[in-house]
Coordinates of C-alpha atoms in Angstrom, one line a residue:
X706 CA 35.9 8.6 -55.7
X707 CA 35.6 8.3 -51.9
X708 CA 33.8 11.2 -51.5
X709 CA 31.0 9.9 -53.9
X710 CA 31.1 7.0 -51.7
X711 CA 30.1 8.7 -48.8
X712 CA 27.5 10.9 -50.5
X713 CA 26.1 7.7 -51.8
X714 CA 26.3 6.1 -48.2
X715 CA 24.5 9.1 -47.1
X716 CA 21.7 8.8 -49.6
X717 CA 21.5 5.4 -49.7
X718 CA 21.6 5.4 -53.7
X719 CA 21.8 1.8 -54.8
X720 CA 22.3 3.1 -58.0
X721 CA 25.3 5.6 -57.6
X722 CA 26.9 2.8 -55.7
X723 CA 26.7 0.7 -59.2
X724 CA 27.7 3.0 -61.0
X725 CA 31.0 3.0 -58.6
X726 CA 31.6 -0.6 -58.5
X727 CA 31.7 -0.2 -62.4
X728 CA 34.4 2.4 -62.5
X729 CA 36.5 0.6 -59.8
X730 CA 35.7 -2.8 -58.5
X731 CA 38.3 -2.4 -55.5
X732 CA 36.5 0.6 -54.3
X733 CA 34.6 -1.2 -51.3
X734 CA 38.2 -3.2 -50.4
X735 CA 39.9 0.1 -50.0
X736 CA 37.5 1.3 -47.8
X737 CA 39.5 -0.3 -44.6
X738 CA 42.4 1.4 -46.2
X739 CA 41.1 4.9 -45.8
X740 CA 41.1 7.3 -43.3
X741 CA 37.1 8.1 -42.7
X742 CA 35.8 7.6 -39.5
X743 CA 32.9 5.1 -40.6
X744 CA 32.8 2.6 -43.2
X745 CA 29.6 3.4 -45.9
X746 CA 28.0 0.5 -44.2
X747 CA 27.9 2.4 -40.9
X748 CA 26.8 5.3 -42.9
X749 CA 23.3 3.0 -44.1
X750 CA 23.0 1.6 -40.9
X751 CA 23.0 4.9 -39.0
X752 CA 20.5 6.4 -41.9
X753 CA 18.3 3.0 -42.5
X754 CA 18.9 2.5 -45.7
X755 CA 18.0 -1.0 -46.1
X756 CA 18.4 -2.2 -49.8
X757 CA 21.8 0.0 -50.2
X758 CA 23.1 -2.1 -46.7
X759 CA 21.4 -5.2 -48.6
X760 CA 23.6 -4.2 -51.6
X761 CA 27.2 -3.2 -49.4
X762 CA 27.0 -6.8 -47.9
X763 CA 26.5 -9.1 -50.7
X764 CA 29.5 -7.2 -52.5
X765 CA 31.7 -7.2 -49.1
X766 CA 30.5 -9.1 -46.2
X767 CA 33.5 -8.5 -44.3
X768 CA 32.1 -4.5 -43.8
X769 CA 29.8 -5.8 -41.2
X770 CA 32.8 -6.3 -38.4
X771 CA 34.2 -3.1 -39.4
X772 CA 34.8 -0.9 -36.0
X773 CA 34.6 3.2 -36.2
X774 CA 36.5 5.9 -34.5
X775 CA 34.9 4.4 -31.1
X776 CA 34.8 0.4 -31.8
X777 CA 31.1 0.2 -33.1
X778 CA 30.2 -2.2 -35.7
X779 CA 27.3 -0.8 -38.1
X780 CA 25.4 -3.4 -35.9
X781 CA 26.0 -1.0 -32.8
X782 CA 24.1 1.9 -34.9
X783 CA 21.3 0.3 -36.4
X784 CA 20.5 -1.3 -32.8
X785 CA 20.5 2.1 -31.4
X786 CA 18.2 3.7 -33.7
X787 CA 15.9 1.2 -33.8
X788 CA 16.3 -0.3 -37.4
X789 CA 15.0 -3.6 -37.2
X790 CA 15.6 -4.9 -40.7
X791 CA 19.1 -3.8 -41.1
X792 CA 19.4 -5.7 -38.0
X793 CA 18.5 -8.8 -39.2
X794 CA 20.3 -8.5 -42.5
X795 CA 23.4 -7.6 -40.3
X796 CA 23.5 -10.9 -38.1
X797 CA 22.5 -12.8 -40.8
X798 CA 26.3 -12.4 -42.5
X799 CA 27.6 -12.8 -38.7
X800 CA 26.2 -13.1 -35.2
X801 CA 29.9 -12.8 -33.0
X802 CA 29.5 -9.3 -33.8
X803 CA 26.6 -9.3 -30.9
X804 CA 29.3 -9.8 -28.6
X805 CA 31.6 -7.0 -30.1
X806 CA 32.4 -4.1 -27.4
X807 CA 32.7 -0.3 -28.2
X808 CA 35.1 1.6 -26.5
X809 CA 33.0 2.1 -23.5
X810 CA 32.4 -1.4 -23.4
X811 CA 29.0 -1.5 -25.4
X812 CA 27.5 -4.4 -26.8
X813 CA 24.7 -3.7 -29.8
X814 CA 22.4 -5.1 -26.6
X815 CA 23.0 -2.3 -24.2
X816 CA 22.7 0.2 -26.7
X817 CA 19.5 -1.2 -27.5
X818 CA 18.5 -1.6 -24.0
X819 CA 19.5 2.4 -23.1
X820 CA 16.9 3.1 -25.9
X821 CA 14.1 1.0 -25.1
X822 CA 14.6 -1.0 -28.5
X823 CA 12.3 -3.5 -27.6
X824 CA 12.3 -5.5 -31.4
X825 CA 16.1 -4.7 -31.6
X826 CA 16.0 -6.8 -28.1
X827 CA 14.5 -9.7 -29.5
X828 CA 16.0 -10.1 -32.6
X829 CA 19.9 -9.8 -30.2
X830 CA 18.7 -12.2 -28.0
X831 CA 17.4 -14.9 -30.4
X832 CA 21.3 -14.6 -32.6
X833 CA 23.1 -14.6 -29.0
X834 CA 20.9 -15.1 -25.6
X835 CA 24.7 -14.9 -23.8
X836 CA 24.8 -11.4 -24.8
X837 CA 22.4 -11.0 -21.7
X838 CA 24.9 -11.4 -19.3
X839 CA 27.7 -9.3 -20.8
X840 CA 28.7 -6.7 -18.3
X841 CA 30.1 -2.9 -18.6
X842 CA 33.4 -1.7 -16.7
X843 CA 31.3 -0.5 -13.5
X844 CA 29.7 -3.9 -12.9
X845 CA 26.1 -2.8 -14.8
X846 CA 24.5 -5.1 -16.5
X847 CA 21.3 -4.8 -19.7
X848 CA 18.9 -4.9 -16.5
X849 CA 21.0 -2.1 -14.8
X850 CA 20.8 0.1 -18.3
X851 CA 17.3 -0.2 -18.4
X852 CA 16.3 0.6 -15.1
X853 CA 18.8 3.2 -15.1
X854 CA 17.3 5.1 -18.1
X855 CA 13.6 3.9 -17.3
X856 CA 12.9 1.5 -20.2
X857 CA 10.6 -0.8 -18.7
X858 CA 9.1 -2.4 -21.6
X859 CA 12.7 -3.8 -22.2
X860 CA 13.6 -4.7 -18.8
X861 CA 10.3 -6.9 -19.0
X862 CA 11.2 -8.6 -22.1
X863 CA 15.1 -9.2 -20.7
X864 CA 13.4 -10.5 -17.4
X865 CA 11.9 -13.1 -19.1
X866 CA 15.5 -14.0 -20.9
X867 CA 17.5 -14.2 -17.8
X868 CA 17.8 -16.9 -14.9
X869 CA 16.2 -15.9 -11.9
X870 CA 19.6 -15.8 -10.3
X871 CA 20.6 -12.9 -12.9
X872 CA 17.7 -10.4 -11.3
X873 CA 20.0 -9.9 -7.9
X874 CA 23.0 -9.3 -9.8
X875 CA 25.1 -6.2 -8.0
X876 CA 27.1 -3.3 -10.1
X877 CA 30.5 -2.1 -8.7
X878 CA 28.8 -0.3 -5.9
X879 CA 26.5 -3.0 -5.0
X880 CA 23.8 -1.7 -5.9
X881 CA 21.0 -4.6 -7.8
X882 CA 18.5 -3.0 -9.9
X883 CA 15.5 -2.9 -7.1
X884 CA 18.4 -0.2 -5.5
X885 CA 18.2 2.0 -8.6
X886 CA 14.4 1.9 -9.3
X887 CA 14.0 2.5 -5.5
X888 CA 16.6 5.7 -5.7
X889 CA 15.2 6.8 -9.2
X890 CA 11.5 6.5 -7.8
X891 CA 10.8 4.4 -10.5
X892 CA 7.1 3.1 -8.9
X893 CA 6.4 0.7 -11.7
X894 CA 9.7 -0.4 -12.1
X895 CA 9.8 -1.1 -8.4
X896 CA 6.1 -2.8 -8.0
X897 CA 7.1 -5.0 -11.0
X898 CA 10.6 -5.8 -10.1
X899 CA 8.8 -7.2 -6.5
X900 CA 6.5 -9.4 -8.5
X901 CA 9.3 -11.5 -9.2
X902 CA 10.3 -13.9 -7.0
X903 CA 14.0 -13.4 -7.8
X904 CA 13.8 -10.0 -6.3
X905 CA 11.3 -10.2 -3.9
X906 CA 13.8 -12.9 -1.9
X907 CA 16.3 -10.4 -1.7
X908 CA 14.9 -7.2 -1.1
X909 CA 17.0 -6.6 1.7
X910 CA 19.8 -7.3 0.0
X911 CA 22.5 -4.4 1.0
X912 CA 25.6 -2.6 -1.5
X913 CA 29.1 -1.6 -0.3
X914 CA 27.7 1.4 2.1
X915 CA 25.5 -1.1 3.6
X916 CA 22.1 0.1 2.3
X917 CA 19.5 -1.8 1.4
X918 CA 16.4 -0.4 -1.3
X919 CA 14.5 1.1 1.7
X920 CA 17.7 2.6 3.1
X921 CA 18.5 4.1 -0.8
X922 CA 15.0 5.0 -1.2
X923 CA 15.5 7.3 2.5
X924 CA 18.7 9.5 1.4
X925 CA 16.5 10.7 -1.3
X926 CA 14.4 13.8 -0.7
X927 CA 10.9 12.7 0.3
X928 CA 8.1 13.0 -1.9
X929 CA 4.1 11.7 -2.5
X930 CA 5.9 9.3 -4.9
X931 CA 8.8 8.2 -2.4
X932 CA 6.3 7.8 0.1
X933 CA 4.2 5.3 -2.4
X934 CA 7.6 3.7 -3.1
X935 CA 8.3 3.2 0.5
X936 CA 5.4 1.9 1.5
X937 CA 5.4 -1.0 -1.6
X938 CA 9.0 -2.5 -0.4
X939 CA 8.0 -2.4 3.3
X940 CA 4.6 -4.3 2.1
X941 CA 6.8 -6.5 0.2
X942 CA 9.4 -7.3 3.2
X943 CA 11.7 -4.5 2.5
X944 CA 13.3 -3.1 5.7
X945 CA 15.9 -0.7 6.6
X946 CA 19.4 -1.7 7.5
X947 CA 19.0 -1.4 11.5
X948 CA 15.8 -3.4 11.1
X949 CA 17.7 -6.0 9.1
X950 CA 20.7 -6.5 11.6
X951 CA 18.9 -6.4 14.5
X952 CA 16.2 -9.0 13.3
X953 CA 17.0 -12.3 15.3
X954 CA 16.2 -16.0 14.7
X955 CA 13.1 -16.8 16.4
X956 CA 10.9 -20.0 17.6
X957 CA 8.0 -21.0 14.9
X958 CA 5.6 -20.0 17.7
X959 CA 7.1 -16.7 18.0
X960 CA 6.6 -16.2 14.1
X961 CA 2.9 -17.1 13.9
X962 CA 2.5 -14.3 16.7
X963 CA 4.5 -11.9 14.3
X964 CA 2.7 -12.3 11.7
X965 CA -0.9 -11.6 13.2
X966 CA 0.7 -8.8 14.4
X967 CA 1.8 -7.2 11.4
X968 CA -0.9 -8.0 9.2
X969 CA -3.8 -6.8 11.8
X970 CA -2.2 -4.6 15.0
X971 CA 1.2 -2.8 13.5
X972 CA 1.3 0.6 12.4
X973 CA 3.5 1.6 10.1
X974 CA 6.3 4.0 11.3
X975 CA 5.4 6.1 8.0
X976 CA 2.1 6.0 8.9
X977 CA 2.1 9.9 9.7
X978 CA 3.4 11.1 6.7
X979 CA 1.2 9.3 4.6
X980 CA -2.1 10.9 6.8
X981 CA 0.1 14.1 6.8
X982 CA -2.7 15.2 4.0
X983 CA -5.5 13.9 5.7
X984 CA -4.8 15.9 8.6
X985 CA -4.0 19.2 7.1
X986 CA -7.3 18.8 5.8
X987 CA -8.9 18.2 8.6
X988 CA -7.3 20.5 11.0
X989 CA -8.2 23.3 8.4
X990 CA -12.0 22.2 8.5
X991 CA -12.0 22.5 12.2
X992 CA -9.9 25.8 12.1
X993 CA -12.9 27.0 9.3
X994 CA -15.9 26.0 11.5
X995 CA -13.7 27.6 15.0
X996 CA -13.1 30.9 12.8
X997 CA -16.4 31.0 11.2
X998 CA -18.6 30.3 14.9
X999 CA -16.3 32.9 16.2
X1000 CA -17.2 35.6 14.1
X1001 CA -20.7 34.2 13.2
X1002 CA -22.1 32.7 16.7
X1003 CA -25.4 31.3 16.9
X1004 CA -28.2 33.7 16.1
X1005 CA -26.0 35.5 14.3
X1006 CA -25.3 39.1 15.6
X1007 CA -27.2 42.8 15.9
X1008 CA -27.6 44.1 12.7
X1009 CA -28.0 47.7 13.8
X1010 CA -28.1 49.0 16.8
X1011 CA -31.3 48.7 19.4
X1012 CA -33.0 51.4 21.5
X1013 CA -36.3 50.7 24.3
X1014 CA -38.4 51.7 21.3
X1015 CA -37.2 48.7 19.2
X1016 CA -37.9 46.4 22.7
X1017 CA -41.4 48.5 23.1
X1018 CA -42.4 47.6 19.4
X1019 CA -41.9 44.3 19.8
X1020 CA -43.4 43.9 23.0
X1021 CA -40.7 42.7 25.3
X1022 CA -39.7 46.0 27.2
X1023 CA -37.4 44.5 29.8
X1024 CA -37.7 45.7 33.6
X1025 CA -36.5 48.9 34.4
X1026 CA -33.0 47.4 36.5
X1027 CA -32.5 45.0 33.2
X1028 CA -33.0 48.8 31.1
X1029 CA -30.4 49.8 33.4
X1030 CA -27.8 47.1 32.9
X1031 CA -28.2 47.6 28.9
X1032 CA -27.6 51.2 28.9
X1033 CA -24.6 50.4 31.1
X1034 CA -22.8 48.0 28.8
X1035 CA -24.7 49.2 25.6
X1036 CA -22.2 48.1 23.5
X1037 CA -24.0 44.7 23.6
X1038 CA -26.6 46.0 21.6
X1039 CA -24.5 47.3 18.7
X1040 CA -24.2 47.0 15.5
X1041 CA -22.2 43.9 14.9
X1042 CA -21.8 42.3 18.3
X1043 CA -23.2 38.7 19.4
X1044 CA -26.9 38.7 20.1
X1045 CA -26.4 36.2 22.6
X1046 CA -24.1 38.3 24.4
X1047 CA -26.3 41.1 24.8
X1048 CA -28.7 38.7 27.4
X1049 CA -27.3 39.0 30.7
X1050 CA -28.6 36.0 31.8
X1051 CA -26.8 34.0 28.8
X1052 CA -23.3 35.6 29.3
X1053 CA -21.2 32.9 31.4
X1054 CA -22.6 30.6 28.7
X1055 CA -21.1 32.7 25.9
X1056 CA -18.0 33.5 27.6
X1057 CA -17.9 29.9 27.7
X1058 CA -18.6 29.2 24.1
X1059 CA -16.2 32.1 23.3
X1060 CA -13.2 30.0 25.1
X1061 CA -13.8 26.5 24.1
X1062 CA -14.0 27.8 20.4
X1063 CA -10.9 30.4 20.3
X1064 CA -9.1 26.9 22.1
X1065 CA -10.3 24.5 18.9
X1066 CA -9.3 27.5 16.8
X1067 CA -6.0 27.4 18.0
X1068 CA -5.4 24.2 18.5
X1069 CA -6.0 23.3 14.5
X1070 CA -3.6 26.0 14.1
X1071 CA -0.9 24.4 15.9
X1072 CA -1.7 21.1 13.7
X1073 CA -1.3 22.9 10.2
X1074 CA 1.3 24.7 11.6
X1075 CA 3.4 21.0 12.5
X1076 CA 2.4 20.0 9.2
X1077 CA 3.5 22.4 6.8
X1078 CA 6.5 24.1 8.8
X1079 CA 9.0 20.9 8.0
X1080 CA 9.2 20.0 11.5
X1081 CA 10.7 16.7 12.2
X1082 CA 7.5 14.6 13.2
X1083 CA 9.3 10.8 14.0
X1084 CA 10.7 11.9 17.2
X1085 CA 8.4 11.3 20.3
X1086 CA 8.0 14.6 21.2
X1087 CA 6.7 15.8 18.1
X1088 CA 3.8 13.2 18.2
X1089 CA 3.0 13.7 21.3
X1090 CA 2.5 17.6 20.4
X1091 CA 0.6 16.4 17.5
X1092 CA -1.6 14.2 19.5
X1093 CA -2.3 16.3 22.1
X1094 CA -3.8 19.3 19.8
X1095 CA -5.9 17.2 17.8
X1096 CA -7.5 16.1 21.3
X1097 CA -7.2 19.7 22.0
X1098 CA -9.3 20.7 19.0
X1099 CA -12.1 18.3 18.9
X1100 CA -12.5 18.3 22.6
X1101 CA -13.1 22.1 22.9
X1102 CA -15.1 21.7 19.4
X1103 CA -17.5 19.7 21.4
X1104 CA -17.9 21.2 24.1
X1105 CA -18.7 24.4 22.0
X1106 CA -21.4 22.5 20.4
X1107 CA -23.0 21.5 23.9
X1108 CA -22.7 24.9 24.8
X1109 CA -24.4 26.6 22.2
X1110 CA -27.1 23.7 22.3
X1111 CA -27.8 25.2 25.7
X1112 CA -27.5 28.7 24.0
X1113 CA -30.3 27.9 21.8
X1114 CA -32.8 25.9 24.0
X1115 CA -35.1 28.9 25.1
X1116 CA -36.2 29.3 28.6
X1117 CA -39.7 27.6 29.2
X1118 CA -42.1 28.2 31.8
X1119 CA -44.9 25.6 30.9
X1120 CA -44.4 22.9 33.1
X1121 CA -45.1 20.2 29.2
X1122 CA -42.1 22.1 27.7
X1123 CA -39.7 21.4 31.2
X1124 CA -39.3 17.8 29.1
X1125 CA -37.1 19.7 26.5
X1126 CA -34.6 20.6 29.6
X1127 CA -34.9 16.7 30.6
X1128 CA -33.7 16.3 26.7
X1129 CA -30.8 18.5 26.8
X1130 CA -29.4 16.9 30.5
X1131 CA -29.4 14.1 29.0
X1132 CA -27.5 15.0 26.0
X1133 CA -24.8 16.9 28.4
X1134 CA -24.9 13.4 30.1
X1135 CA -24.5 11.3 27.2
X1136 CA -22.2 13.6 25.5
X1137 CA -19.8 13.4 28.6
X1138 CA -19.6 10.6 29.4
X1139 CA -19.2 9.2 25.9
X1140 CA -16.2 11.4 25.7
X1141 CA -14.5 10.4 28.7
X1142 CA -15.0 6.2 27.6
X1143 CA -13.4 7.3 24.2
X1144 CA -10.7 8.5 26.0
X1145 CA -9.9 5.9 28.3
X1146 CA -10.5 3.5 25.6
X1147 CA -8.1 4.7 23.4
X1148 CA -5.7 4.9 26.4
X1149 CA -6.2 1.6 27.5
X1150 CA -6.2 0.6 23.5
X1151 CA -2.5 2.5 23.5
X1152 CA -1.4 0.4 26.4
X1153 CA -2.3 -3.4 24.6
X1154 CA -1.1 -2.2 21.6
X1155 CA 2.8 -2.5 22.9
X1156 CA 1.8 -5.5 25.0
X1157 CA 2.5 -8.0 21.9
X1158 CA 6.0 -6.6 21.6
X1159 CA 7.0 -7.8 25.1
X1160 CA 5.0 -10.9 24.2
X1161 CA 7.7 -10.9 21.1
X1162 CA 10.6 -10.1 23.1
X1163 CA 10.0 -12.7 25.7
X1164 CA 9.6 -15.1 23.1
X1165 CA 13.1 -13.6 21.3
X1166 CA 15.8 -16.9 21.6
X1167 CA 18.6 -15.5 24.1
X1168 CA 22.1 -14.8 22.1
X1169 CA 25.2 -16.1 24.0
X1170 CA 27.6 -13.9 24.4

């Protein structure tokens, strides 16, 4: 008899359960007698089978307190998968058994929060809103659940059934739920959770190792994502735990200065790892123009090699001591070699060009090297490596450009076409001295950029010891 029971549980025959009540009308009130593991109600709640639960609890109520092996109510398993209907019938006959733990300390609410169950949610809520503040044995609470297994459609919809007070509620270790979003990388979660006020005001708020979000968020290995995540709490207030107890009290003046200083003059501290693209890419774009010049210089090179005849045929046979200086170093005109380099007049020029571009080259080398090697690029001495290549690189790229400019300019011996040597002095000039002011302005720049944190320090109340 029991066994048909339970294959009629499993079926959810309304019929063969009829047909049982006929042949014994205790059947149902020995169920609590028995041995099973689950009462047939837990059975149609598991499988959501709605008219035969519909059928089980106008014959025995009672069935829907029932506990299992592990303390679940059939209310436990129908929240959990998400059957809605059953649900409702379940709390109609009683809604205490919202409160009802499992043996992990489970209400039908966290188990409906661990899946997302956003209807099941609802329909708890509305029978018991205190069921939002029940707590499990480590201090977690439905928000904690649904950060913790990403469900934030639910923790939205428990948001709005909380107190604002609730949101900076702390598990065992401390940790609110703006620490596990942060440590889980959870960008939504996290740029959501700081939309609320009740977060946002304690966002700094620190567990039992002292940590606050940003400090979670940094033992975590760093990633585009963490970086993203990062740079939302610091936007939203959120500092690390050395920031936080070293921050003083200070005047009102002292604050307006701060904040035109954060909003329009500080840089970041992260700021380099969130351009660490940026200048991978453009290192390798100056590396690619240094390697291809070198190879390729202007004019290109000899594409086979040249004897007098070739200079006789085209007119230009050179003096007989310039003849002389070509067969001696011949190898300028071969195959392959710079065409540039193969005038003796233009060879200091190219020797030039040679060295400013083999410096650019290596330079941008050095910066994709920093970049992609790992190394440690916070400490001082790593940005000012950094700094000084890229200032390496594009100063030696421009002076490469000037001096193939002066490569290309041909010599003139009209006295109109002397103007185009008037063009290109005052280019070098320009060029220069342009240079040199972008320098010394970003020096100078450097130097008032750290004059607002003396301003800030002078301003900085005096603690008494």
């Amino acid at each position: 008899m029991e066994r048909r029971l339970h294959e009629a549980s499993l079926s959810g025959s309304v019929h063969a359960l009829n047909t049982l009540m006929e042949e014994d009308e205790l059947i149902l009130d020995r169920v609590s007698l028995t041995c099973l593991d689950e009462t047939p109600l837990h059975l149609a709640a598991l499988r959501g089978h709605l008219d035969f639960t519909r059928a089980l609890l106008s014959r025995k109520p009672k069935l829907a307190t029932e506990l299992d092996s592990v303390g679940r109510t059939p209310l436990h398993l129908a929240s959990a998968e998400g059957h809605s209907q059953i649900v409702r019938e379940l709390l109609q006959v009683s809604v205490d058994v919202c409160r009802i733990r499992d043996q992990d300390g489970r209400t039908p609410l966290h188990l409906a929060s661990v899946k997302g169950r956003v209807d099941i949610i609802r329909e708890l809520i509305q029978a018991q809103p205190g069921s939002t503040h029940d707590v499990l044995d480590q201090g977690e609470t439905v928000l904690h659940l649904c950060v913790k297994h990403n469900r934030l459609d639910a923790l939205k919809l428990l948001v709005e059934s909380v107190q604002k007070d609730f949101l900076k509620s702390q598990d065992n270790s401390g940790n609110t739920i703006l620490h596990l979003a942060s440590a889980l990388k959870q960008k939504e979660t996290v740029k959501y959770l700081l939309s609320m006020d009740g977060v946002k005001e304690h966002v700094n708020t620190k567990n039992v190792n002292g940590f606050t979000a940003l400090d979670v968020l940094e033992q975590c290995p760093r990633d585009l994502k963490g970086i993203e995540i990062q740079e939302v709490l610091q936007q939203a207030g959120g500092r690390r735990v050395s920031l936080v107890a070293r921050s003083p009290q200070i005047s009102s003046c002292s604050q307006a200065w701060q904040l035109v200083w954060n909003k329009y003059l500080k840089m970041e501290d992260h700021w380099l790892e969130v351009a660490r693209g940026y200048l991978i890419m453009a290192a390798t774009l100056t590396a690619t123009v240094a390697f291809q010049a070198g190879i390729n210089p202007p004019v290109s090179v000899w594409q086979e090699l040249l004897t007098r005849k070739h200079y006789q045929e085209a007119g230009t046979n050179p003096p007989e001591s310039v003849w002389q200086e070509l067969l001696t170093k011949k190898h300028y005109q071969e195959a392959g070699t710079s065409i540039f380099f193969a005038t003796v007049y233009s060879i200091d020029y190219y020797i030039l060009f040679l060295r400013g571009n083999t410096i650019s080259l290596v330079a941008s080398l050095i910066i994709i090297f920093l970049m992609i090697s790992g190394f440690p690029l916070k400490n001082k001495f790593s940005q000012w490596l950094l700094t000084m290549a890229m200032c390496t690189a594009l100063t030696f790229m421009a002076l490469t450009y000037l001096v193939a400019l002066n490569l290309l300019t041909p010599d003139v011996d009209a006295q109109s076409d002397k103007r185009l040597w008037g063009v290109m002095h005052d280019i070098y000039q320009s060029s220069i001295y342009t240079w040199i002011a972008a320098l010394v302005l970003l020096f100078q720049t450097a130097r008032i950029m750290k004059w607002p944190e003396s301003v800030k320090r002078m301003w900085r109340p005096k603690t008494h010891q």
